[in-house]
CSV table of C-alpha atoms in Angstrom, one decimal:
chain,number,residue,atom,x,y,z
A,23,MET,CA,-112.5,-63.4,-201.6
A,24,LEU,CA,-114.0,-61.8,-204.8
A,25,GLU,CA,-116.3,-58.9,-204.3
A,26,THR,CA,-119.6,-59.4,-206.1
A,27,HIS,CA,-122.7,-57.4,-207.0
A,28,GLN,CA,-126.0,-58.2,-208.7
A,29,VAL,CA,-126.6,-56.5,-212.0
A,30,THR,CA,-129.9,-54.8,-212.3
A,31,GLU,CA,-131.3,-51.8,-214.2
A,32,HIS,CA,-130.9,-49.7,-211.1
A,33,HIS,CA,-127.2,-50.0,-210.7
A,34,PRO,CA,-124.9,-47.1,-211.3
A,35,LYS,CA,-124.0,-45.9,-214.8
A,36,LEU,CA,-120.9,-47.4,-216.5
A,37,GLY,CA,-117.7,-45.9,-215.1
A,38,GLU,CA,-119.1,-45.4,-211.6
A,39,PHE,CA,-118.4,-47.6,-208.6
A,40,GLY,CA,-119.1,-51.2,-209.2
A,41,TYR,CA,-118.2,-51.4,-212.9
A,42,ALA,CA,-114.9,-52.7,-214.1
A,43,GLY,CA,-114.3,-50.7,-217.2
A,44,ASP,CA,-111.6,-51.4,-219.8
A,45,ASP,CA,-108.8,-53.8,-219.4
A,46,HIS,CA,-110.5,-55.8,-216.6
A,47,VAL,CA,-111.7,-59.4,-216.9
A,48,VAL,CA,-115.1,-59.8,-215.3
A,49,PRO,CA,-116.0,-63.3,-214.0
A,50,PHE,CA,-119.7,-64.1,-213.7
A,51,GLU,CA,-122.1,-66.9,-212.8
A,52,VAL,CA,-125.6,-67.7,-213.9
A,53,GLY,CA,-126.8,-70.2,-211.2
A,54,PRO,CA,-130.1,-71.3,-212.8
A,55,LEU,CA,-128.3,-72.3,-216.0
A,56,ASP,CA,-125.2,-73.8,-214.2
A,57,VAL,CA,-123.0,-71.4,-216.2
A,58,ARG,CA,-119.8,-69.7,-215.2
A,59,GLY,CA,-117.6,-67.5,-217.4
A,60,ARG,CA,-115.6,-64.4,-218.0
A,61,THR,CA,-115.9,-61.4,-220.2
A,62,VAL,CA,-113.6,-58.5,-221.0
A,63,GLN,CA,-113.2,-55.3,-223.0
A,64,LEU,CA,-109.6,-54.4,-223.9
A,65,GLY,CA,-108.9,-50.8,-224.7
A,66,PRO,CA,-105.8,-48.7,-223.9
A,67,MET,CA,-103.7,-51.7,-223.0
A,68,LEU,CA,-104.4,-53.4,-226.3
A,69,ASP,CA,-104.0,-50.2,-228.3
A,70,ALA,CA,-100.5,-49.8,-226.8
A,71,ILE,CA,-99.4,-53.3,-227.6
A,72,LEU,CA,-100.5,-53.2,-231.3
A,73,ASN,CA,-99.3,-49.6,-232.0
A,74,ARG,CA,-95.9,-50.4,-230.5
A,75,HIS,CA,-95.2,-52.8,-233.4
A,76,ASP,CA,-97.2,-50.8,-236.0
A,77,TYR,CA,-98.6,-54.1,-237.4
A,78,PRO,CA,-100.6,-54.1,-240.7
A,79,GLU,CA,-104.3,-54.0,-239.9
A,80,PRO,CA,-105.0,-57.7,-240.7
A,81,VAL,CA,-102.1,-58.8,-238.5
A,82,ALA,CA,-103.2,-56.5,-235.7
A,83,ARG,CA,-106.7,-57.9,-235.8
A,84,LEU,CA,-105.4,-61.5,-235.5
A,85,LEU,CA,-103.1,-60.6,-232.6
A,86,ALA,CA,-105.9,-58.7,-230.8
A,87,GLU,CA,-108.1,-61.8,-230.9
A,88,ALA,CA,-105.2,-63.9,-229.5
A,89,CYS,CA,-104.9,-61.3,-226.7
A,90,VAL,CA,-108.6,-61.5,-225.7
A,91,LEU,CA,-108.6,-65.3,-225.7
A,92,THR,CA,-105.4,-65.4,-223.7
A,93,VAL,CA,-106.6,-63.0,-220.9
A,94,LEU,CA,-110.0,-64.8,-220.7
A,95,LEU,CA,-108.1,-68.1,-220.1
A,96,GLY,CA,-105.1,-66.8,-218.2
A,97,THR,CA,-107.0,-65.0,-215.5
A,98,SER,CA,-108.6,-68.3,-214.5
A,99,LEU,CA,-105.3,-69.6,-213.2
A,100,LYS,CA,-105.5,-70.2,-209.4
A,101,PHE,CA,-101.7,-70.3,-209.0
A,102,GLU,CA,-98.6,-68.3,-209.9
A,103,GLY,CA,-97.6,-69.1,-213.4
A,104,LYS,CA,-98.1,-68.4,-217.1
A,105,PHE,CA,-100.6,-69.1,-219.8
A,106,ILE,CA,-99.2,-69.0,-223.3
A,107,LEU,CA,-101.1,-69.0,-226.6
A,108,GLN,CA,-99.1,-69.7,-229.7
A,109,THR,CA,-99.8,-70.5,-233.3
A,110,ARG,CA,-97.4,-72.1,-235.8
A,111,THR,CA,-98.8,-72.2,-239.3
A,112,ASP,CA,-97.8,-72.0,-242.9
A,113,GLY,CA,-99.8,-68.9,-243.8
A,114,PRO,CA,-98.3,-65.4,-244.2
A,115,VAL,CA,-98.9,-64.8,-240.5
A,116,ASP,CA,-96.9,-67.8,-239.4
A,117,MET,CA,-96.7,-67.1,-235.7
A,118,LEU,CA,-98.8,-65.4,-233.0
A,119,VAL,CA,-97.7,-65.4,-229.3
A,120,ALA,CA,-99.7,-64.0,-226.4
A,121,ASP,CA,-98.2,-64.6,-223.0
A,122,PHE,CA,-100.1,-63.9,-219.7
A,123,SER,CA,-98.2,-64.0,-216.4
A,124,THR,CA,-100.3,-64.0,-213.2
A,125,PRO,CA,-101.7,-62.0,-211.8
A,126,SER,CA,-102.1,-59.4,-214.6
A,127,ALA,CA,-99.2,-59.1,-217.1
A,128,LEU,CA,-99.9,-59.5,-220.8
A,129,ARG,CA,-97.4,-59.3,-223.7
A,130,ALA,CA,-97.8,-60.4,-227.3
A,131,TYR,CA,-96.3,-60.3,-230.8
A,132,ALA,CA,-96.9,-61.6,-234.3
A,133,ARG,CA,-94.5,-62.7,-237.0
A,134,PHE,CA,-95.5,-62.4,-240.7
A,135,ASP,CA,-94.2,-62.4,-244.2
A,136,ALA,CA,-94.7,-58.9,-245.5
A,137,ASP,CA,-94.6,-59.7,-249.2
A,138,ARG,CA,-97.1,-62.6,-248.9
A,139,LEU,CA,-99.3,-60.4,-246.7
A,140,GLU,CA,-99.2,-57.5,-249.2
A,141,ALA,CA,-100.2,-59.8,-252.1
A,142,LEU,CA,-103.2,-61.1,-250.1
A,143,VAL,CA,-104.3,-57.6,-249.0
A,144,ALA,CA,-104.2,-56.4,-252.6
A,145,ALA,CA,-106.3,-59.4,-253.6
A,146,GLY,CA,-108.8,-58.7,-250.8
A,147,GLN,CA,-108.1,-62.1,-249.2
A,148,THR,CA,-107.6,-61.3,-245.6
A,149,SER,CA,-109.8,-63.8,-243.8
A,150,GLN,CA,-108.3,-65.5,-240.7
A,151,GLN,CA,-108.2,-68.8,-242.4
A,152,THR,CA,-106.2,-67.4,-245.3
A,153,LEU,CA,-103.8,-65.4,-243.1
A,154,LEU,CA,-103.1,-68.3,-240.7
A,155,GLY,CA,-103.1,-71.2,-243.2
A,156,SER,CA,-102.6,-74.7,-241.7
A,157,GLY,CA,-100.7,-75.6,-238.6
A,158,VAL,CA,-101.4,-75.8,-234.9
A,159,LEU,CA,-102.7,-73.7,-232.0
A,160,ALA,CA,-100.9,-74.6,-228.7
A,161,LEU,CA,-102.2,-73.5,-225.3
A,162,THR,CA,-99.7,-74.0,-222.5
A,163,ILE,CA,-99.9,-73.7,-218.7
A,164,ASP,CA,-96.5,-73.2,-217.1
A,165,GLN,CA,-96.3,-73.2,-213.3
A,166,GLY,CA,-92.6,-72.4,-213.3
A,167,ALA,CA,-89.4,-74.3,-212.4
A,168,HIS,CA,-89.6,-77.8,-211.1
A,169,THR,CA,-93.1,-78.4,-212.5
A,170,GLN,CA,-94.3,-80.1,-215.6
A,171,ARG,CA,-95.9,-77.9,-218.3
A,172,TYR,CA,-99.4,-78.8,-219.5
A,173,GLN,CA,-100.0,-78.2,-223.2
A,174,GLY,CA,-103.1,-78.7,-225.3
A,175,ILE,CA,-102.6,-78.7,-229.1
A,176,VAL,CA,-105.4,-78.1,-231.7
A,177,GLN,CA,-105.0,-78.4,-235.4
A,178,LEU,CA,-105.6,-75.2,-237.4
A,179,ASP,CA,-106.8,-76.0,-240.9
A,180,GLY,CA,-109.3,-73.5,-242.2
A,181,GLU,CA,-110.4,-72.6,-238.7
A,182,THR,CA,-110.6,-69.2,-236.9
A,183,LEU,CA,-109.0,-68.8,-233.4
A,184,GLU,CA,-112.5,-68.7,-232.0
A,185,ASP,CA,-113.4,-72.1,-233.6
A,186,ALA,CA,-110.1,-73.6,-232.6
A,187,ALA,CA,-110.7,-72.6,-229.0
A,188,ARG,CA,-114.1,-74.4,-229.0
A,189,THR,CA,-112.4,-77.5,-230.4
A,190,TYR,CA,-109.7,-77.3,-227.6
A,191,PHE,CA,-112.3,-77.3,-224.9
A,192,ARG,CA,-114.4,-80.0,-226.5
A,193,GLN,CA,-111.5,-82.4,-227.0
A,194,SER,CA,-108.9,-81.5,-224.3
A,195,GLU,CA,-111.0,-80.1,-221.4
A,196,GLN,CA,-114.2,-81.9,-222.2
A,197,ILE,CA,-116.1,-79.0,-220.7
A,198,PRO,CA,-119.0,-77.6,-222.8
A,199,THR,CA,-117.7,-74.2,-223.6
A,200,ASP,CA,-118.9,-71.4,-226.0
A,201,LEU,CA,-117.3,-68.1,-226.7
A,202,ARG,CA,-117.4,-64.9,-228.8
A,203,LEU,CA,-114.5,-62.6,-229.8
A,204,SER,CA,-114.6,-59.2,-231.5
A,205,VAL,CA,-112.0,-56.7,-232.7
A,206,ALA,CA,-112.4,-53.2,-234.2
A,207,LYS,CA,-111.0,-49.7,-234.4
A,208,LEU,CA,-113.0,-46.9,-232.9
A,209,LEU,CA,-112.7,-43.2,-233.3
A,210,THR,CA,-111.9,-41.7,-229.9
A,211,PRO,CA,-112.0,-38.0,-229.2
A,212,GLY,CA,-108.9,-36.4,-227.6
A,213,PRO,CA,-107.1,-33.1,-227.0
A,214,GLY,CA,-105.5,-33.3,-230.4
A,215,GLY,CA,-108.7,-34.4,-232.2
A,216,ALA,CA,-110.2,-37.8,-232.8
A,217,ARG,CA,-108.0,-40.7,-233.5
A,218,GLU,CA,-108.4,-44.4,-234.1
A,219,GLN,CA,-107.9,-46.8,-231.3
A,220,TRP,CA,-107.9,-50.5,-231.2
A,221,ARG,CA,-110.5,-52.2,-229.0
A,222,ALA,CA,-111.3,-55.9,-228.6
A,223,GLY,CA,-113.7,-57.9,-226.4
A,224,GLY,CA,-114.8,-61.4,-225.7
A,225,ILE,CA,-117.0,-63.6,-223.6
A,226,LEU,CA,-116.3,-67.2,-222.6
A,227,ALA,CA,-119.0,-69.3,-220.8
A,228,GLN,CA,-118.9,-72.9,-219.6
A,229,PHE,CA,-121.6,-75.3,-218.7
A,230,LEU,CA,-120.7,-76.8,-215.3
A,231,PRO,CA,-123.7,-78.7,-213.8
A,232,GLN,CA,-123.2,-80.6,-210.5
A,233,SER,CA,-124.4,-83.8,-212.3
A,234,PRO,CA,-121.9,-85.0,-214.9
A,235,GLU,CA,-124.7,-86.8,-216.7
A,236,ARG,CA,-126.0,-83.4,-217.8
A,237,MET,CA,-122.8,-82.8,-219.7
A,238,ARG,CA,-123.0,-86.0,-221.7
A,239,VAL,CA,-123.5,-85.8,-225.5
A,240,PRO,CA,-126.3,-87.9,-227.1
A,241,ASP,CA,-125.4,-91.5,-228.1
A,242,ILE,CA,-125.1,-92.3,-231.8
A,243,SER,CA,-125.7,-95.7,-233.3
A,244,GLY,CA,-123.4,-97.7,-235.6
A,245,GLY,CA,-119.8,-97.3,-236.5
A,246,ASP,CA,-116.6,-98.8,-235.1
A,247,GLY,CA,-114.7,-97.7,-232.0
A,248,ASP,CA,-116.0,-95.1,-229.6
A,249,PRO,CA,-119.7,-94.8,-230.2
A,250,ARG,CA,-119.8,-91.2,-229.0
A,251,ASP,CA,-119.3,-88.4,-231.5
A,252,VAL,CA,-116.9,-85.9,-229.8
A,253,THR,CA,-118.1,-83.1,-232.1
A,254,GLN,CA,-121.7,-83.2,-230.7
A,255,GLU,CA,-122.9,-81.0,-227.9
A,256,PRO,CA,-124.8,-81.9,-224.7
A,257,ALA,CA,-128.6,-82.2,-225.1
A,258,ASP,CA,-129.3,-80.4,-221.8
A,259,ASN,CA,-131.7,-77.5,-222.2
A,260,SER,CA,-129.6,-75.1,-220.1
A,261,TRP,CA,-126.6,-75.6,-222.4
A,262,ARG,CA,-128.7,-75.1,-225.5
A,263,GLU,CA,-130.2,-71.9,-224.0
A,264,LEU,CA,-126.7,-70.6,-223.2
A,265,VAL,CA,-125.5,-71.2,-226.8
A,266,ALA,CA,-128.6,-69.5,-228.2
A,267,LEU,CA,-128.1,-66.5,-225.9
A,268,LEU,CA,-124.5,-66.1,-226.9
A,269,GLY,CA,-125.6,-66.3,-230.5
A,270,THR,CA,-127.6,-63.1,-230.1
A,271,ILE,CA,-124.5,-61.0,-229.3
A,272,GLU,CA,-123.6,-58.4,-231.9
A,273,PRO,CA,-119.9,-58.0,-232.4
A,274,THR,CA,-120.2,-54.3,-231.5
A,275,GLU,CA,-121.6,-55.2,-228.1
A,276,LEU,CA,-118.3,-56.8,-227.1
A,277,ILE,CA,-116.2,-53.7,-227.8
A,278,ASP,CA,-118.6,-50.8,-227.2
A,279,PRO,CA,-117.3,-48.9,-224.1
A,280,THR,CA,-120.8,-47.5,-223.5
A,281,ILE,CA,-122.1,-51.0,-222.9
A,282,GLY,CA,-119.3,-52.5,-220.9
A,283,ALA,CA,-119.1,-56.0,-219.5
A,284,GLU,CA,-121.7,-55.7,-216.8
A,285,ARG,CA,-124.4,-54.2,-219.0
A,286,LEU,CA,-123.8,-56.9,-221.7
A,287,LEU,CA,-124.2,-59.6,-219.0
A,288,TYR,CA,-127.5,-58.1,-217.9
A,289,ARG,CA,-128.8,-58.0,-221.4
A,290,LEU,CA,-127.9,-61.7,-221.8
A,291,PHE,CA,-129.0,-63.2,-218.5
A,292,HIS,CA,-131.4,-60.8,-216.7
A,293,GLU,CA,-134.2,-63.3,-216.9
A,294,HIS,CA,-132.2,-65.8,-214.9
A,295,GLY,CA,-130.2,-63.4,-212.7
A,296,VAL,CA,-126.5,-63.1,-213.1
A,297,ARG,CA,-123.9,-62.8,-210.4
A,298,VAL,CA,-121.0,-60.6,-211.4
A,299,PHE,CA,-117.6,-60.7,-209.5
A,300,GLY,CA,-115.0,-57.9,-209.2
A,301,GLY,CA,-113.0,-57.3,-212.3
A,302,VAL,CA,-109.5,-58.7,-212.6
A,303,PRO,CA,-107.1,-56.0,-214.1
A,304,VAL,CA,-104.8,-56.9,-217.0
A,305,ALA,CA,-101.8,-54.7,-217.9
A,306,ASP,CA,-99.4,-54.3,-220.8
A,307,GLN,CA,-96.3,-55.6,-219.1
A,308,CYS,CA,-93.2,-57.4,-220.5
A,309,SER,CA,-91.1,-59.7,-218.4
A,310,CYS,CA,-87.8,-59.0,-220.3
A,311,SER,CA,-84.9,-57.4,-218.5
A,312,ARG,CA,-81.2,-56.6,-219.0
A,313,ASP,CA,-80.2,-59.2,-216.5
A,314,LYS,CA,-82.2,-62.0,-218.2
A,315,ILE,CA,-80.6,-61.2,-221.6
A,316,ARG,CA,-77.2,-60.9,-220.0
A,317,GLY,CA,-77.7,-64.4,-218.6
A,318,ILE,CA,-78.5,-65.8,-222.1
A,319,LEU,CA,-75.4,-64.1,-223.6
A,320,GLU,CA,-73.2,-65.5,-220.8
A,321,GLY,CA,-74.0,-68.9,-222.1
A,322,PHE,CA,-72.7,-68.1,-225.6
A,323,SER,CA,-69.3,-69.3,-226.7
A,324,ALA,CA,-66.6,-66.8,-227.8
A,325,GLN,CA,-67.4,-67.5,-231.4
A,326,GLU,CA,-71.1,-66.9,-230.8
A,327,ILE,CA,-70.3,-63.6,-229.1
A,328,LYS,CA,-68.2,-62.6,-232.1
A,329,ASP,CA,-71.0,-63.6,-234.5
A,330,SER,CA,-73.5,-61.5,-232.5
A,331,THR,CA,-71.4,-58.4,-232.5
A,332,GLU,CA,-72.4,-55.7,-235.0
A,333,ASP,CA,-71.0,-52.1,-235.2
A,334,GLY,CA,-68.8,-52.8,-232.1
A,335,GLY,CA,-71.7,-53.9,-229.9
A,336,ILE,CA,-74.3,-56.6,-229.2
A,337,HIS,CA,-77.8,-55.2,-229.7
A,338,VAL,CA,-80.8,-57.3,-228.6
A,339,ALA,CA,-84.4,-56.2,-229.2
A,340,CYS,CA,-87.3,-57.8,-227.3
A,341,GLU,CA,-89.8,-59.2,-229.7
A,342,PHE,CA,-92.6,-58.5,-227.4
A,343,CYS,CA,-92.1,-54.9,-226.2
A,344,SER,CA,-89.5,-53.8,-228.8
A,345,LYS,CA,-87.1,-52.5,-226.0
A,346,GLN,CA,-83.5,-52.7,-227.1
A,347,TYR,CA,-80.6,-53.7,-224.9
A,348,ASP,CA,-77.0,-52.9,-225.8
A,349,PHE,CA,-74.0,-54.7,-224.5
A,350,ASP,CA,-70.2,-54.3,-224.9
A,351,PRO,CA,-68.7,-57.6,-226.2
A,352,ALA,CA,-65.8,-57.0,-223.8
A,353,GLU,CA,-68.2,-57.9,-221.0
A,354,PHE,CA,-68.1,-61.5,-222.2
A,355,ALA,CA,-64.4,-61.6,-223.3
A,356,ALA,CA,-63.4,-64.1,-220.5
A,357,GLN,CA,-65.8,-66.8,-221.8
C-alpha cells in the first residue's frame, strides 16, 4: 500500500522526511476535481544518462523530455514489464528511445545526423519540430514473453513530444489528459567548483470522474460520419479548471530543486486539497549483459561471425549505456 501524506504549509522543508526529492515519481490525487496524476524531477540520474553519450545540447534536451515522459507513464504500470517510447522520423534526430523496466530502471539513447544537426544549429533552427521532422511516436507496453504487446502510434508532423503525448491520450486512451514538460541545465556547486548539470521535470494529470458522461466532449452539428470531434475537450468545469491550473506552471517550477514535486502540487491544488503518495524511485540502469549479447552472437552464421570480427575480436557496444563487450571469435568457431 502506498504511503500518503497531505501537503500543507506546515509540512517539513524539502529534503526532510516526507519529501521524495530528485529521481522519484510522485503520484497524487485531487479528489474534488476527480484528478489523478504523477509528477517528477529528474536530476543526477538524467545527468548521468546524457553525459555518458556527450550529446549535443539540442539532442540532449529532446532525449531528456523523452525520459521524463517515459517515467511518468512507465511508473503507472501495475505489472512486471516494460514501457518503451520511440520516435522514428526524417529529421536530423531520427530516433529517440527511452526504455523503462519495472519497477525502476530507465535507459535511453538518441540517434542523429551530426552534419545536418550542425547546419541547423549554425542557422539557429533548433526547435523540436525542426529536429524531429515528420514521422511517428510509438508508445509500447511489453509484459514479457507469451504476452501480446500493446502499442499506440501517433503521427509526428510539426508537433512537440508534449503535444504528441496529448494526442496519444485523446485518440488511443480516450482519457482527458494534460501534461507539462521542462528541461534545463543548472549550475550546481561542488567540491571542484560549480558545474552545469542537466535537470528535467514534468507533470501529467488525468480527469477520471466516476460518471463517464462527465468525460464526454460537446456534440457538434453537421458533417458526415462520426458527429463528435475527437480534438475537442470535455466541457466539465473540473477538467477546464485543471487545464487552467496546469497552464499557470512556469517551466522553472518543474525543475527547480528548491520547489520539488510536493511544493509544486501544493501551489497548484491547495484550494482543493491534494493527496500525495510516496515517491517511486527511478534509476539509471541498463539491462544489457554479456550473456545476452553472447546469446545473440550464438545465433550468427560462421560468415556473420567472420564479418563481425575486427582486429582479431568481436567488439559490441551497448547503444544505451555505452558499455563495450569483447569476444574471441574462436568461442563461436563450432557454429
